[in-house]
Short mmCIF file of C-alpha atoms in Angstrom, two decimals:
data_model
loop_
_atom_site.label_atom_id
_atom_site.label_comp_id
_atom_site.label_asym_id
_atom_site.label_seq_id
_atom_site.Cartn_x
_atom_site.Cartn_y
_atom_site.Cartn_z
CA MET A 1150 160.45 125.49 169.32
CA SER A 1151 163.40 125.54 171.71
CA SER A 1152 166.83 123.98 172.00
CA SER A 1153 169.51 123.77 174.62
CA VAL A 1154 173.08 123.40 173.42
CA SER A 1155 176.14 122.69 175.51
CA SER A 1156 179.33 124.49 174.58
CA SER A 1157 181.34 121.30 174.79
CA LEU A 1158 181.99 119.40 171.59
CA HIS A 1159 182.30 115.99 173.23
CA LEU A 1160 179.79 113.26 172.39
CA ALA A 1161 178.77 113.01 176.03
CA SER A 1162 177.55 116.59 175.96
CA TRP A 1163 174.98 116.24 173.20
CA VAL A 1164 171.61 117.65 174.02
CA HIS A 1165 168.16 116.99 172.64
CA TYR A 1166 166.97 119.37 169.96
CA SER A 1167 163.22 118.99 170.46
CA CYS A 1168 160.09 120.45 168.97
CA SER A 1169 156.39 119.92 169.38
CA SER A 1170 153.16 120.99 167.79
CA LYS A 1171 149.49 120.18 167.66
CA PHE A 1172 148.82 116.79 166.03
CA ASN A 1173 148.57 117.21 162.30
CA ASN A 1174 147.53 114.09 160.42
CA ARG A 1175 148.45 115.60 157.06
CA SER A 1176 152.18 115.42 157.69
CA ILE A 1177 154.75 113.01 158.97
CA TYR A 1178 158.20 114.41 159.71
CA SER A 1179 159.93 117.68 160.30
CA SER A 1180 163.51 118.31 159.29
CA ASN A 1181 163.52 120.77 162.20
CA CYS A 1182 163.25 117.83 164.62
CA LEU A 1183 166.38 116.10 163.41
CA MET A 1184 169.41 115.47 165.56
CA PHE A 1185 171.48 118.48 166.60
CA ASN A 1186 175.11 117.64 165.94
CA PRO A 1187 177.59 120.09 167.49
CA LEU A 1188 180.40 118.51 165.48
CA ARG A 1189 178.93 120.04 162.32
CA GLU A 1190 179.22 123.82 161.95
CA LYS A 1191 177.06 124.13 158.84
CA PRO A 1192 173.92 122.31 157.71
CA ASN A 1193 174.33 120.13 154.65
CA SER A 1194 172.84 121.66 151.52
CA LEU A 1195 170.97 118.47 150.72
CA ILE A 1196 168.72 118.93 153.77
CA ARG A 1197 166.05 121.59 153.45
CA LYS A 1198 165.46 124.15 156.15
CA LYS A 1199 161.69 123.71 155.91
CA SER A 1200 159.40 120.88 154.95
CA ASN A 1201 155.82 119.76 155.32
CA PHE A 1202 156.73 116.89 157.62
CA SER A 1203 155.12 116.50 161.04
CA ASN A 1204 156.55 118.21 164.10
CA THR A 1205 156.52 114.99 166.10
CA PRO A 1206 159.68 115.06 168.26
CA LEU A 1207 162.33 112.49 167.45
CA ILE A 1208 164.83 111.15 169.95
CA SER A 1209 168.45 111.79 169.02
CA ALA A 1210 171.76 110.31 170.16
CA VAL A 1211 171.57 112.14 173.47
CA ASN A 1212 170.88 111.55 177.12
CA LEU A 1213 167.33 110.65 178.12
CA THR A 1214 165.91 112.22 181.25
CA LYS A 1215 162.71 110.38 182.13
CA GLY A 1216 162.28 107.43 179.80
CA GLU A 1217 163.80 104.80 182.07
CA LYS A 1218 161.66 105.89 185.02
CA ILE A 1219 158.45 105.75 182.99
CA ILE A 1220 159.30 102.35 181.58
CA LYS A 1221 160.04 101.03 185.06
CA GLU A 1222 156.68 102.26 186.31
CA ALA A 1223 154.92 100.71 183.31
CA GLU A 1224 156.67 97.40 183.86
CA GLU A 1225 155.58 97.34 187.51
CA GLU A 1226 151.96 97.67 186.36
CA ASN A 1227 152.16 94.75 183.95
CA THR A 1228 149.85 91.88 184.77
CA GLN A 1229 151.01 88.28 185.07
CA LYS A 1230 149.33 87.56 181.77
CA GLU A 1231 151.33 90.24 180.02
CA MET A 1232 154.54 89.05 181.63
CA SER A 1233 153.95 85.56 180.23
CA PHE A 1234 153.43 86.86 176.68
CA ASP A 1235 154.90 84.36 174.20
CA PHE A 1236 156.51 86.57 171.58
CA LYS A 1237 157.83 83.75 169.39
CA ALA A 1238 154.42 82.09 169.24
CA TYR A 1239 152.78 85.45 168.49
CA MET A 1240 155.19 86.23 165.64
CA LEU A 1241 154.84 82.74 164.20
CA GLN A 1242 151.05 82.86 164.29
CA LYS A 1243 150.72 86.39 162.90
CA GLY A 1244 153.47 85.76 160.35
CA ASN A 1245 151.68 82.68 159.07
CA PHE A 1246 148.42 84.62 158.76
CA VAL A 1247 150.22 87.37 156.83
CA ASN A 1248 151.98 84.89 154.54
CA GLN A 1249 148.69 83.18 153.73
CA ALA A 1250 146.99 86.49 153.04
CA LEU A 1251 149.83 87.57 150.74
CA ASP A 1252 149.72 84.25 148.90
CA ASN A 1253 145.98 84.67 148.36
CA ALA A 1254 146.28 88.33 147.34
CA VAL A 1255 148.94 87.98 144.64
CA THR A 1256 148.13 84.88 142.59
CA LEU A 1257 149.61 83.48 139.38
CA LYS A 1258 147.77 84.81 136.36
CA GLU A 1259 148.52 86.24 132.93
CA PRO A 1260 150.96 87.68 132.13
CA GLN A 1261 152.55 84.90 134.16
CA LYS A 1262 156.12 86.22 134.13
CA ILE A 1263 155.30 89.45 135.98
CA HIS A 1264 153.22 87.65 138.60
CA GLU A 1265 156.00 85.11 139.09
CA ALA A 1266 158.44 87.95 139.69
CA MET A 1267 156.06 89.66 142.13
CA ARG A 1268 155.50 86.45 144.09
CA TYR A 1269 159.19 85.50 144.03
CA SER A 1270 160.18 88.47 146.20
CA LEU A 1271 156.91 88.91 148.09
CA LEU A 1272 156.84 85.30 149.31
CA ALA A 1273 160.61 84.92 149.80
CA GLY A 1274 160.28 84.94 153.57
CA GLY A 1275 161.29 87.77 155.84
CA LYS A 1276 160.32 88.68 159.38
CA ARG A 1277 157.04 90.40 158.41
CA VAL A 1278 157.71 93.04 161.06
CA ARG A 1279 155.83 95.81 159.25
CA PRO A 1280 152.53 93.98 158.67
CA ILE A 1281 152.61 92.56 162.20
CA LEU A 1282 153.15 96.06 163.58
CA CYS A 1283 150.10 97.20 161.60
CA ILE A 1284 147.94 94.43 163.05
CA ALA A 1285 149.24 94.92 166.60
CA ALA A 1286 148.53 98.67 166.49
CA CYS A 1287 145.02 98.03 165.21
CA GLU A 1288 144.31 95.54 168.00
CA LEU A 1289 145.83 97.84 170.62
CA VAL A 1290 143.26 100.59 169.99
CA GLY A 1291 140.29 98.20 169.88
CA GLY A 1292 140.25 96.89 166.32
CA ASN A 1293 140.73 93.34 165.11
CA GLU A 1294 143.08 91.52 162.75
CA SER A 1295 140.64 91.33 159.84
CA MET A 1296 140.26 95.12 159.78
CA ALA A 1297 144.01 95.60 159.36
CA MET A 1298 145.08 92.60 157.27
CA PRO A 1299 144.58 94.12 153.78
CA SER A 1300 146.59 97.18 154.80
CA ALA A 1301 149.20 95.01 156.50
CA CYS A 1302 149.59 93.15 153.20
CA ALA A 1303 149.76 96.43 151.31
CA VAL A 1304 152.60 97.61 153.55
CA GLU A 1305 154.51 94.39 152.87
CA MET A 1306 153.93 94.72 149.12
CA ILE A 1307 155.37 98.24 149.22
CA HIS A 1308 158.28 97.11 151.38
CA THR A 1309 159.01 94.33 148.87
CA MET A 1310 158.86 96.84 146.02
CA SER A 1311 161.45 99.00 147.81
CA LEU A 1312 163.75 95.98 148.24
CA ILE A 1313 163.47 94.95 144.58
CA HIS A 1314 164.30 98.46 143.43
CA ASP A 1315 166.99 98.96 146.09
CA ASP A 1316 168.84 95.87 144.85
CA LEU A 1317 168.98 97.02 141.21
CA PRO A 1318 172.39 97.79 139.66
CA CYS A 1319 171.46 101.46 139.36
CA MET A 1320 170.82 101.61 143.12
CA ASP A 1321 172.66 99.36 145.61
CA ASN A 1322 173.57 96.67 143.06
CA ASP A 1323 173.02 93.71 145.37
CA ASP A 1324 172.96 90.04 144.40
CA LEU A 1325 171.50 88.55 147.59
CA ARG A 1326 168.25 89.22 149.46
CA ARG A 1327 166.70 87.04 152.19
CA GLY A 1328 169.23 84.36 151.38
CA LYS A 1329 168.19 84.13 147.71
CA PRO A 1330 169.35 85.75 144.44
CA THR A 1331 167.80 89.19 144.06
CA ASN A 1332 164.84 89.68 141.73
CA HIS A 1333 166.79 91.18 138.84
CA LYS A 1334 169.28 88.31 138.97
CA VAL A 1335 166.45 85.84 138.36
CA PHE A 1336 164.07 87.76 136.09
CA GLY A 1337 166.28 90.49 134.61
CA GLU A 1338 166.39 94.20 135.37
CA ASN A 1339 163.45 95.10 133.14
CA VAL A 1340 161.03 92.63 134.72
CA ALA A 1341 162.32 93.44 138.23
CA VAL A 1342 161.53 97.14 137.77
CA LEU A 1343 158.04 96.29 136.53
CA ALA A 1344 157.46 93.78 139.35
CA GLY A 1345 158.18 96.52 141.87
CA ASP A 1346 155.90 98.93 140.02
CA ALA A 1347 153.11 96.35 139.95
CA LEU A 1348 153.40 95.63 143.68
CA LEU A 1349 153.23 99.34 144.47
CA ALA A 1350 150.10 99.87 142.38
CA PHE A 1351 148.37 96.73 143.59
CA ALA A 1352 149.07 97.59 147.24
CA PHE A 1353 146.69 100.55 147.13
CA GLU A 1354 144.12 98.70 145.02
CA TYR A 1355 144.08 95.84 147.50
CA MET A 1356 143.91 98.16 150.50
CA ALA A 1357 140.92 100.00 149.04
CA ASN A 1358 138.98 96.97 147.83
CA ALA A 1359 139.68 94.32 150.47
CA THR A 1360 139.32 96.30 153.71
CA VAL A 1361 136.12 95.39 155.59
CA GLY A 1362 134.53 96.58 158.81
CA VAL A 1363 136.11 100.04 158.61
CA SER A 1364 134.41 103.31 157.69
CA PRO A 1365 135.25 104.71 154.22
CA ALA A 1366 136.59 107.88 155.85
CA ARG A 1367 139.15 105.93 157.87
CA VAL A 1368 140.15 103.82 154.86
CA ILE A 1369 140.80 107.00 152.87
CA GLN A 1370 142.75 108.46 155.79
CA ALA A 1371 144.88 105.32 155.99
CA ILE A 1372 145.54 105.29 152.23
CA THR A 1373 146.55 108.97 152.34
CA GLU A 1374 148.88 108.32 155.27
CA LEU A 1375 150.62 105.43 153.53
CA ALA A 1376 150.99 107.36 150.26
CA LYS A 1377 152.71 110.23 152.11
CA ASP A 1378 154.97 107.86 154.00
CA ILE A 1379 156.45 106.39 150.81
CA GLY A 1380 156.43 109.41 148.47
CA ALA A 1381 158.73 112.31 147.70
CA GLU A 1382 158.60 113.51 151.31
CA GLY A 1383 158.89 110.07 152.86
CA LEU A 1384 160.72 106.91 151.77
CA VAL A 1385 161.69 108.35 148.37
CA ALA A 1386 163.12 111.47 150.02
CA GLY A 1387 165.43 109.37 152.14
CA GLN A 1388 166.49 107.27 149.17
CA VAL A 1389 167.27 110.32 147.03
CA VAL A 1390 169.34 112.04 149.72
CA ASP A 1391 171.16 108.74 150.29
CA ILE A 1392 172.04 108.55 146.59
CA LEU A 1393 173.15 112.17 146.45
CA SER A 1394 175.30 111.62 149.55
CA ALA A 1395 177.50 109.03 147.84
CA GLY A 1396 181.11 110.12 147.92
CA LEU A 1397 180.56 113.03 150.29
CA SER A 1398 183.18 113.31 153.01
CA ASP A 1399 181.26 115.56 155.39
CA VAL A 1400 178.11 113.52 156.07
CA GLY A 1401 177.27 114.13 159.72
CA LEU A 1402 174.76 112.74 162.18
CA GLU A 1403 171.96 115.17 161.30
CA HIS A 1404 172.32 114.31 157.63
CA LEU A 1405 172.43 110.57 158.35
CA GLU A 1406 169.37 110.78 160.57
CA PHE A 1407 167.42 112.59 157.86
CA ILE A 1408 168.18 109.76 155.43
CA HIS A 1409 167.09 106.98 157.75
CA VAL A 1410 164.08 108.69 159.32
CA HIS A 1411 162.74 108.82 155.78
CA LYS A 1412 164.27 105.85 153.99
CA THR A 1413 163.76 103.29 156.76
CA ALA A 1414 161.54 104.69 159.51
CA ALA A 1415 158.83 106.14 157.26
CA LEU A 1416 157.29 102.83 156.22
CA LEU A 1417 157.52 101.38 159.74
CA GLU A 1418 155.76 104.48 161.00
CA GLY A 1419 153.14 104.17 158.29
CA ALA A 1420 152.45 100.55 159.23
CA VAL A 1421 151.75 101.44 162.86
CA VAL A 1422 149.79 104.61 162.16
CA ILE A 1423 147.46 103.11 159.56
CA GLY A 1424 146.82 100.19 161.91
CA ALA A 1425 145.80 102.63 164.63
CA ILE A 1426 143.62 104.60 162.21
CA LEU A 1427 141.82 101.51 160.93
CA GLY A 1428 141.32 100.21 164.46
CA GLY A 1429 139.46 103.38 165.47
CA GLY A 1430 142.23 105.09 167.43
CA THR A 1431 141.81 108.64 168.70
CA GLU A 1432 144.11 111.42 167.52
CA GLU A 1433 145.97 111.21 170.83
CA GLN A 1434 146.45 107.46 170.48
CA VAL A 1435 147.56 107.77 166.87
CA GLU A 1436 150.09 110.46 167.83
CA LYS A 1437 151.58 108.36 170.64
CA LEU A 1438 151.88 105.38 168.33
CA ARG A 1439 153.44 107.60 165.67
CA LYS A 1440 156.16 108.57 168.14
CA PHE A 1441 156.61 104.92 169.10
CA ALA A 1442 156.97 103.93 165.44
CA ARG A 1443 159.35 106.79 164.67
CA CYS A 1444 161.70 105.55 167.37
CA ILE A 1445 161.59 101.88 166.39
CA GLY A 1446 161.99 102.85 162.74
CA LEU A 1447 165.25 104.65 163.43
CA LEU A 1448 166.18 101.89 165.88
CA PHE A 1449 165.74 99.35 163.08
CA GLN A 1450 168.32 101.20 160.97
CA VAL A 1451 170.82 101.70 163.79
CA VAL A 1452 170.70 97.96 164.51
CA ASP A 1453 170.99 97.25 160.77
CA ASP A 1454 174.18 99.33 160.66
CA ILE A 1455 175.56 97.47 163.67
CA LEU A 1456 174.75 94.05 162.21
CA ASP A 1457 176.35 95.03 158.89
CA VAL A 1458 179.76 95.22 160.61
CA THR A 1459 179.32 92.43 163.17
CA MET A 1460 177.60 89.61 161.24
CA SER A 1461 178.39 87.53 158.16
CA SER A 1462 176.45 87.46 154.89
CA GLN A 1463 175.27 83.95 155.75
CA GLU A 1464 173.94 85.10 159.12
CA LEU A 1465 172.22 88.16 157.65
CA GLY A 1466 170.83 86.57 154.48
CA LYS A 1467 172.18 89.53 152.54
CA THR A 1468 175.59 90.98 151.70
CA ALA A 1469 177.42 92.00 154.88
CA GLY A 1470 179.96 94.81 155.04
CA LYS A 1471 178.54 96.48 151.93
CA ASP A 1472 178.34 99.93 153.53
CA LEU A 1473 181.90 99.64 154.81
CA VAL A 1474 183.20 98.77 151.35
CA ALA A 1475 181.22 101.64 149.81
CA ASP A 1476 182.51 103.99 152.54
CA LYS A 1477 178.94 105.06 153.38
CA ALA A 1478 178.11 106.96 156.54
CA THR A 1479 176.66 104.67 159.21
CA TYR A 1480 176.00 105.01 162.92
CA PRO A 1481 178.94 102.79 163.92
CA LYS A 1482 181.20 104.79 161.60
CA LEU A 1483 180.14 108.17 163.01
CA LEU A 1484 179.57 107.22 166.65
CA GLY A 1485 181.71 104.14 167.09
CA LEU A 1486 180.25 100.70 167.68
CA GLU A 1487 179.65 101.06 171.43
CA LYS A 1488 178.06 104.51 171.16
CA ALA A 1489 175.84 103.21 168.34
CA ARG A 1490 174.69 100.40 170.64
CA GLU A 1491 173.96 102.91 173.40
CA PHE A 1492 171.94 105.02 170.97
CA ALA A 1493 169.94 101.93 170.00
CA GLU A 1494 169.07 101.29 173.64
CA LYS A 1495 167.97 104.90 174.11
CA LEU A 1496 165.69 104.66 171.09
CA ASN A 1497 164.25 101.43 172.48
CA THR A 1498 163.56 103.11 175.83
CA GLU A 1499 161.94 106.13 174.18
CA ALA A 1500 159.75 103.88 172.03
CA LYS A 1501 158.46 101.87 174.98
CA GLU A 1502 157.76 105.06 176.91
CA GLN A 1503 155.02 105.84 174.38
CA LEU A 1504 153.18 102.63 175.31
CA ALA A 1505 152.95 103.42 179.02
CA GLY A 1506 149.41 104.82 178.80
CA PHE A 1507 147.91 101.83 176.97
CA ASP A 1508 146.51 98.61 178.38
CA ALA A 1509 149.57 96.52 179.29
CA VAL A 1510 148.20 93.26 177.92
CA LYS A 1511 147.21 94.75 174.55
CA ALA A 1512 150.49 96.65 174.35
CA ALA A 1513 152.58 93.52 175.00
CA PRO A 1514 153.09 92.69 171.29
CA LEU A 1515 154.38 96.19 170.47
CA TYR A 1516 156.55 96.23 173.59
CA ALA A 1517 158.01 92.86 172.57
CA LEU A 1518 158.46 93.98 168.96
CA ALA A 1519 160.53 96.95 170.12
CA GLU A 1520 162.70 94.56 172.13
CA TYR A 1521 163.01 92.25 169.13
CA ILE A 1522 164.05 95.07 166.80
CA ALA A 1523 166.60 96.28 169.34
CA HIS A 1524 168.18 92.86 169.88
CA ARG A 1525 167.66 91.01 166.59
CA GLN A 1526 170.60 89.16 165.06
CA ASN A 1527 169.68 89.39 161.38
#
């Protein structure tokens, strides 16, 4: 591992703290690959020095050296077919397929109340970015939609669980989600907790039982990957550090990046990686797509922070300005709005760099999804 640190303390002088290692499919993140922040003299005690996370490098809020050149070369190689890719039609078609699959997977049965609560949040709409990423990654490496759909649904079930629990009074205490009252406002806190629990359990059951056309070894690998992504060293880790950070006055960029690499990026990364695994991707392909997903996962959060201070609750479909009121650390707060936007563009560039070695036509959906995440308005 190596790092290069400028002596200047200005934002423009940040440098990339990078690390690399042999691909290890038993781990996801490394706290050693987090952003180096020269404005912080001491590491926060909430962030461990060592972890079992993957050593995949993660872009930080720093200058890129080769990403734009690689992307330009990749764009020049795009075929006319790829250039005419209809992203809106693709998202509508895939989203409809996902919605139908979710509707078929979680049906009304006894006890009816819990299944109503599960379906209320699961079928409440949403962009379906995570399941579509799963399908697109599968198709990119040679698989097909049917191989990935059960896992794509499982990812969305887990994402919905995280939203139900996140909105609870003991967590973020939110009343609005996807333009509708949150689950606990409709069904009560007790049923909301159990609805999230049920979605989490059923996600793995459905993934194991409904996947077809994939070897058992790859199904087990995908299940293991997803479990790690959402557990105590993945999504839950980010959520816990976020909770413990409430009220702290010295939350810096490294600390903030740790939270969001785990809390937000982990499940997006899992969606892409399990899609690549199920589609028959090689270790090299899976690793490149892991890096792609890591970047768009963090990008998703940076854009979320920007939208929180630039859009209304009506535009977002959820409570706007909540982080500002709670005085939480966000990228616009720590970097300023313009620097946060620049960071988002750098993450977008780094993500698309990872797609340069794939077939341009097959990579078009992921390329377009990165653009969508970077420039979405809600």
